[in-house]
CSV table of N, CA and C in Angstrom, one decimal:
chain,number,residue,atom,x,y,z
W,1,MET,N,26.6,13.6,-51.6
W,1,MET,CA,25.3,13.8,-52.2
W,1,MET,C,24.2,13.3,-51.3
W,2,VAL,N,23.1,14.0,-51.2
W,2,VAL,CA,22.0,13.6,-50.4
W,2,VAL,C,21.3,12.4,-50.9
W,3,GLN,N,21.1,11.4,-50.1
W,3,GLN,CA,20.3,10.2,-50.4
W,3,GLN,C,19.0,10.2,-49.7
W,4,PHE,N,17.9,10.1,-50.4
W,4,PHE,CA,16.6,10.1,-49.8
W,4,PHE,C,16.2,8.7,-49.5
W,5,ALA,N,15.6,8.5,-48.3
W,5,ALA,CA,15.1,7.2,-47.9
W,5,ALA,C,13.6,7.1,-48.3
W,6,HIS,N,13.2,6.0,-49.0
W,6,HIS,CA,11.9,5.8,-49.3
W,6,HIS,C,11.4,4.4,-48.8
W,7,PRO,N,10.3,4.3,-48.2
W,7,PRO,CA,9.9,3.0,-47.8
W,7,PRO,C,9.6,2.1,-49.0
W,8,ALA,N,9.8,0.8,-48.8
W,8,ALA,CA,9.4,-0.2,-49.9
W,8,ALA,C,7.9,-0.2,-49.9
W,9,ARG,N,7.4,-0.7,-51.1
W,9,ARG,CA,6.0,-0.7,-51.3
W,9,ARG,C,5.3,-1.4,-50.1
W,10,GLU,N,5.8,-2.6,-49.7
W,10,GLU,CA,5.1,-3.4,-48.7
W,10,GLU,C,5.2,-2.7,-47.3
W,11,ASP,N,6.1,-1.7,-47.1
W,11,ASP,CA,6.2,-1.0,-45.9
W,11,ASP,C,5.3,0.2,-45.8
W,12,ILE,N,4.6,0.6,-46.8
W,12,ILE,CA,3.7,1.7,-46.8
W,12,ILE,C,2.5,1.3,-46.0
W,13,THR,N,2.1,2.1,-45.0
W,13,THR,CA,1.0,1.8,-44.1
W,13,THR,C,-0.2,2.7,-44.3
W,14,LEU,N,-1.4,2.2,-44.1
W,14,LEU,CA,-2.6,3.0,-44.2
W,14,LEU,C,-2.5,4.2,-43.2
W,15,ALA,N,-2.1,3.9,-42.0
W,15,ALA,CA,-2.0,5.0,-41.0
W,15,ALA,C,-1.0,6.1,-41.4
W,16,GLY,N,0.1,5.7,-42.0
W,16,GLY,CA,1.1,6.7,-42.4
W,16,GLY,C,0.5,7.5,-43.6
W,17,VAL,N,-0.1,6.9,-44.5
W,17,VAL,CA,-0.7,7.6,-45.7
W,17,VAL,C,-1.8,8.6,-45.2
W,18,LEU,N,-2.7,8.1,-44.4
W,18,LEU,CA,-3.7,9.0,-43.9
W,18,LEU,C,-3.2,10.1,-43.0
W,19,ALA,N,-2.2,9.8,-42.2
W,19,ALA,CA,-1.7,10.9,-41.3
W,19,ALA,C,-1.0,12.0,-42.2
W,20,ALA,N,-0.3,11.5,-43.2
W,20,ALA,CA,0.4,12.5,-44.1
W,20,ALA,C,-0.6,13.4,-44.8
W,21,LEU,N,-1.7,12.8,-45.3
W,21,LEU,CA,-2.6,13.5,-46.1
W,21,LEU,C,-3.6,14.3,-45.2
W,22,ALA,N,-3.6,14.1,-43.9
W,22,ALA,CA,-4.5,14.8,-43.0
W,22,ALA,C,-4.1,16.3,-42.9
W,23,ASP,N,-2.9,16.7,-43.3
W,23,ASP,CA,-2.5,18.1,-43.3
W,23,ASP,C,-2.9,18.7,-44.6
W,24,PRO,N,-3.7,19.8,-44.5
W,24,PRO,CA,-4.2,20.4,-45.8
W,24,PRO,C,-3.0,20.9,-46.7
W,25,MET,N,-1.9,21.3,-46.2
W,25,MET,CA,-0.8,21.7,-47.1
W,25,MET,C,-0.2,20.5,-47.9
W,26,ARG,N,-0.1,19.4,-47.1
W,26,ARG,CA,0.5,18.2,-47.8
W,26,ARG,C,-0.5,17.6,-48.8
W,27,LEU,N,-1.8,17.7,-48.5
W,27,LEU,CA,-2.8,17.3,-49.4
W,27,LEU,C,-2.8,18.1,-50.7
W,28,ARG,N,-2.6,19.4,-50.5
W,28,ARG,CA,-2.5,20.3,-51.7
W,28,ARG,C,-1.2,20.0,-52.5
W,29,ILE,N,-0.1,19.7,-51.9
W,29,ILE,CA,1.1,19.3,-52.6
W,29,ILE,C,0.9,18.1,-53.4
W,30,VAL,N,0.3,17.0,-52.8
W,30,VAL,CA,0.0,15.8,-53.6
W,30,VAL,C,-0.9,16.1,-54.8
W,31,LYS,N,-1.9,16.9,-54.6
W,31,LYS,CA,-2.9,17.3,-55.7
W,31,LYS,C,-2.1,18.0,-56.8
W,32,ALA,N,-1.2,18.9,-56.4
W,32,ALA,CA,-0.4,19.6,-57.4
W,32,ALA,C,0.5,18.6,-58.2
W,33,LEU,N,1.1,17.7,-57.5
W,33,LEU,CA,2.0,16.7,-58.2
W,33,LEU,C,1.2,15.9,-59.1
W,34,LEU,N,0.0,15.4,-58.7
W,34,LEU,CA,-0.8,14.6,-59.6
W,34,LEU,C,-1.3,15.3,-60.8
W,35,ARG,N,-1.7,16.6,-60.5
W,35,ARG,CA,-2.2,17.4,-61.6
W,35,ARG,C,-1.2,17.6,-62.7
W,36,GLU,N,0.1,17.8,-62.3
W,36,GLU,CA,1.2,18.0,-63.2
W,36,GLU,C,1.5,16.7,-64.0
W,37,GLY,N,1.4,15.6,-63.3
W,37,GLY,CA,1.7,14.3,-63.9
W,37,GLY,C,3.1,14.0,-64.2
W,38,ASP,N,4.0,14.8,-63.8
W,38,ASP,CA,5.4,14.7,-64.0
W,38,ASP,C,6.2,15.1,-62.8
W,39,CYS,N,7.5,14.9,-62.8
W,39,CYS,CA,8.3,15.4,-61.6
W,39,CYS,C,8.2,16.9,-61.5
W,40,MET,N,8.1,17.3,-60.2
W,40,MET,CA,8.1,18.8,-60.0
W,40,MET,C,9.1,19.0,-58.9
W,41,SER,N,9.7,20.2,-58.9
W,41,SER,CA,10.5,20.6,-57.8
W,41,SER,C,9.7,21.0,-56.6
W,42,CYS,N,10.3,21.0,-55.4
W,42,CYS,CA,9.6,21.3,-54.2
W,42,CYS,C,8.9,22.7,-54.3
W,43,THR,N,9.7,23.7,-54.9
W,43,THR,CA,9.1,25.0,-55.0
W,43,THR,C,7.9,25.1,-55.9
W,44,ALA,N,8.0,24.4,-57.1
W,44,ALA,CA,6.9,24.4,-58.0
W,44,ALA,C,5.7,23.7,-57.5
W,45,ALA,N,5.8,22.7,-56.6
W,45,ALA,CA,4.7,22.0,-56.0
W,45,ALA,C,4.1,22.7,-54.8
W,46,ALA,N,4.8,23.7,-54.3
W,46,ALA,CA,4.4,24.4,-53.1
W,46,ALA,C,3.0,25.0,-53.2
W,47,PRO,N,2.1,24.8,-52.2
W,47,PRO,CA,0.8,25.3,-52.3
W,47,PRO,C,0.7,26.8,-52.3
W,48,CYS,N,1.6,27.5,-51.7
W,48,CYS,CA,1.7,28.9,-51.7
W,48,CYS,C,3.1,29.4,-51.7
W,49,PRO,N,3.4,30.5,-52.5
W,49,PRO,CA,4.7,30.9,-52.7
W,49,PRO,C,5.5,31.4,-51.5
W,50,ASP,N,4.8,31.8,-50.5
W,50,ASP,CA,5.5,32.4,-49.3
W,50,ASP,C,5.7,31.5,-48.2
W,51,ILE,N,5.5,30.2,-48.4
W,51,ILE,CA,5.8,29.2,-47.3
W,51,ILE,C,7.3,29.1,-47.1
W,52,PRO,N,7.7,29.1,-45.8
W,52,PRO,CA,9.1,29.0,-45.5
W,52,PRO,C,9.7,27.7,-46.0
W,53,LYS,N,11.0,27.7,-46.5
W,53,LYS,CA,11.6,26.6,-47.1
W,53,LYS,C,11.7,25.4,-46.1
W,54,SER,N,11.9,25.8,-44.8
W,54,SER,CA,12.1,24.7,-43.8
W,54,SER,C,10.7,24.0,-43.6
W,55,THR,N,9.6,24.7,-43.6
W,55,THR,CA,8.3,24.1,-43.5
W,55,THR,C,8.0,23.3,-44.7
W,56,LEU,N,8.3,23.8,-45.9
W,56,LEU,CA,8.1,23.0,-47.1
W,56,LEU,C,9.0,21.7,-47.1
W,57,SER,N,10.2,21.8,-46.7
W,57,SER,CA,11.1,20.6,-46.6
W,57,SER,C,10.4,19.6,-45.6
W,58,ASN,N,9.9,20.1,-44.5
W,58,ASN,CA,9.3,19.1,-43.6
W,58,ASN,C,8.1,18.4,-44.2
W,59,HIS,N,7.2,19.2,-44.9
W,59,HIS,CA,6.1,18.6,-45.6
W,59,HIS,C,6.5,17.5,-46.6
W,60,PHE,N,7.5,17.8,-47.4
W,60,PHE,CA,8.0,16.8,-48.3
W,60,PHE,C,8.6,15.6,-47.6
W,61,ARG,N,9.3,15.8,-46.5
W,61,ARG,CA,9.9,14.7,-45.7
W,61,ARG,C,8.8,13.8,-45.2
W,62,VAL,N,7.7,14.3,-44.7
W,62,VAL,CA,6.6,13.5,-44.2
W,62,VAL,C,5.9,12.7,-45.3
W,63,LEU,N,5.7,13.4,-46.5
W,63,LEU,CA,5.1,12.7,-47.6
W,63,LEU,C,6.0,11.5,-48.1
W,64,ARG,N,7.3,11.8,-48.1
W,64,ARG,CA,8.3,10.8,-48.5
W,64,ARG,C,8.3,9.6,-47.6
W,65,GLU,N,8.4,9.9,-46.3
W,65,GLU,CA,8.5,8.8,-45.3
W,65,GLU,C,7.2,8.0,-45.2
W,66,ALA,N,6.0,8.6,-45.6
W,66,ALA,CA,4.8,7.9,-45.6
W,66,ALA,C,4.7,7.0,-46.9
W,67,GLY,N,5.6,7.3,-47.9
W,67,GLY,CA,5.6,6.5,-49.1
W,67,GLY,C,4.7,7.1,-50.2
W,68,LEU,N,4.3,8.3,-50.0
W,68,LEU,CA,3.4,9.0,-51.0
W,68,LEU,C,4.2,9.5,-52.2
W,69,ILE,N,5.4,10.0,-51.9
W,69,ILE,CA,6.2,10.6,-53.0
W,69,ILE,C,7.5,10.0,-53.1
W,70,GLN,N,8.1,10.1,-54.3
W,70,GLN,CA,9.5,9.7,-54.6
W,70,GLN,C,10.3,10.9,-54.9
W,71,THR,N,11.4,11.1,-54.2
W,71,THR,CA,12.2,12.3,-54.4
W,71,THR,C,13.5,11.9,-55.0
W,72,SER,N,14.0,12.7,-56.0
W,72,SER,CA,15.3,12.4,-56.6
W,72,SER,C,16.0,13.8,-56.8
W,73,LYS,N,17.3,13.7,-56.9
W,73,LYS,CA,18.1,14.9,-57.0
W,73,LYS,C,18.4,15.1,-58.5
W,74,LYS,N,18.1,16.3,-59.0
W,74,LYS,CA,18.5,16.6,-60.4
W,74,LYS,C,19.2,18.0,-60.4
W,75,GLY,N,20.5,17.9,-60.5
W,75,GLY,CA,21.2,19.2,-60.3
W,75,GLY,C,21.1,19.7,-58.9
W,76,VAL,N,20.6,20.9,-58.7
W,76,VAL,CA,20.5,21.4,-57.4
W,76,VAL,C,19.0,21.3,-56.9
W,77,GLU,N,18.1,20.7,-57.8
W,77,GLU,CA,16.7,20.6,-57.4
W,77,GLU,C,16.4,19.2,-56.9
W,78,ASN,N,15.4,19.2,-56.0
W,78,ASN,CA,14.8,17.9,-55.5
W,78,ASN,C,13.6,17.8,-56.4
W,79,ARG,N,13.5,16.7,-57.1
W,79,ARG,CA,12.3,16.5,-58.0
W,79,ARG,C,11.4,15.4,-57.4
W,80,ASN,N,10.1,15.7,-57.4
W,80,ASN,CA,9.2,14.8,-56.7
W,80,ASN,C,8.1,14.3,-57.6
W,81,VAL,N,7.7,13.1,-57.3
W,81,VAL,CA,6.6,12.5,-58.1
W,81,VAL,C,5.8,11.6,-57.1
W,82,VAL,N,4.5,11.6,-57.3
W,82,VAL,CA,3.6,10.7,-56.4
W,82,VAL,C,3.8,9.3,-56.8
W,83,ARG,N,3.9,8.4,-55.8
W,83,ARG,CA,4.1,7.0,-56.0
W,83,ARG,C,2.7,6.4,-56.2
W,84,GLU,N,2.0,6.8,-57.1
W,84,GLU,CA,0.6,6.4,-57.4
W,84,GLU,C,0.4,4.9,-57.5
W,85,ALA,N,1.3,4.3,-58.3
W,85,ALA,CA,1.2,2.9,-58.6
W,85,ALA,C,1.4,2.1,-57.3
W,86,ASP,N,2.3,2.5,-56.4
W,86,ASP,CA,2.6,1.8,-55.2
W,86,ASP,C,1.4,2.0,-54.2
W,87,ILE,N,0.9,3.2,-54.1
W,87,ILE,CA,-0.3,3.4,-53.2
W,87,ILE,C,-1.5,2.6,-53.7
W,88,ASN,N,-1.7,2.6,-55.0
W,88,ASN,CA,-2.9,1.9,-55.5
W,88,ASN,C,-2.7,0.4,-55.4
W,89,ALA,N,-1.4,-0.1,-55.4
W,89,ALA,CA,-1.2,-1.5,-55.2
W,89,ALA,C,-1.4,-1.9,-53.8
W,90,ARG,N,-1.1,-1.0,-52.9
W,90,ARG,CA,-1.3,-1.3,-51.4
W,90,ARG,C,-2.7,-1.1,-51.0
W,91,PHE,N,-3.3,0.0,-51.5
W,91,PHE,CA,-4.7,0.4,-51.1
W,91,PHE,C,-5.5,0.8,-52.3
W,92,PRO,N,-6.0,-0.1,-53.0
W,92,PRO,CA,-6.7,0.2,-54.3
W,92,PRO,C,-7.8,1.3,-54.1
W,93,GLY,N,-7.7,2.3,-54.9
W,93,GLY,CA,-8.8,3.4,-54.9
W,93,GLY,C,-8.7,4.4,-53.8
W,94,LEU,N,-7.8,4.2,-52.8
W,94,LEU,CA,-7.7,5.1,-51.7
W,94,LEU,C,-7.4,6.5,-52.1
W,95,LEU,N,-6.3,6.7,-52.8
W,95,LEU,CA,-5.8,8.0,-53.2
W,95,LEU,C,-6.9,8.7,-54.0
W,96,LYS,N,-7.5,8.0,-54.9
W,96,LYS,CA,-8.6,8.6,-55.8
W,96,LYS,C,-9.8,9.1,-54.9
W,97,ALA,N,-10.1,8.2,-53.9
W,97,ALA,CA,-11.3,8.6,-53.1
W,97,ALA,C,-11.0,9.8,-52.2
W,98,ILE,N,-9.8,9.8,-51.6
W,98,ILE,CA,-9.4,10.9,-50.8
W,98,ILE,C,-9.4,12.2,-51.6
W,99,LEU,N,-8.8,12.2,-52.7
W,99,LEU,CA,-8.7,13.4,-53.5
W,99,LEU,C,-10.1,13.9,-54.1
W,100,LYS,N,-10.9,12.9,-54.3
W,100,LYS,CA,-12.3,13.2,-54.8
W,100,LYS,C,-13.1,14.0,-53.8
W,101,HIS,N,-12.9,13.6,-52.5
W,101,HIS,CA,-13.7,14.2,-51.4
W,101,HIS,C,-12.9,15.3,-50.6
W,102,ALA,N,-11.7,15.6,-51.1
W,102,ALA,CA,-10.9,16.5,-50.3
W,102,ALA,C,-11.4,17.9,-50.2
W,103,ASP,N,-12.2,18.3,-51.2
W,103,ASP,CA,-12.7,19.7,-51.2
W,103,ASP,C,-14.0,19.9,-50.6
W,104,GLU,N,-14.6,18.8,-50.0
W,104,GLU,CA,-15.9,18.8,-49.4
W,104,GLU,C,-15.8,19.4,-48.0
């Protein structure tokens, strides 16, 4: 079974979070996950339906390694949720500020 590596809360860095969210596709993935408010599969959170699975997997890996999302296996699906509490504990208000100004 695949085991996903997630950084501990104290290992989440500002540089890692900002670098991960600098990509427009990853930013859209995080926005979709937050809008849903629950776990979503990679496919359901994809910003566009025709994105190659390898590219989508890479985006989720970057988000996971930055500490932005938590991924778990449920059957054959990878389920994802934003680690909002961890991000807010490390950098209060950062995620909200980024998402507020993301469309400008």
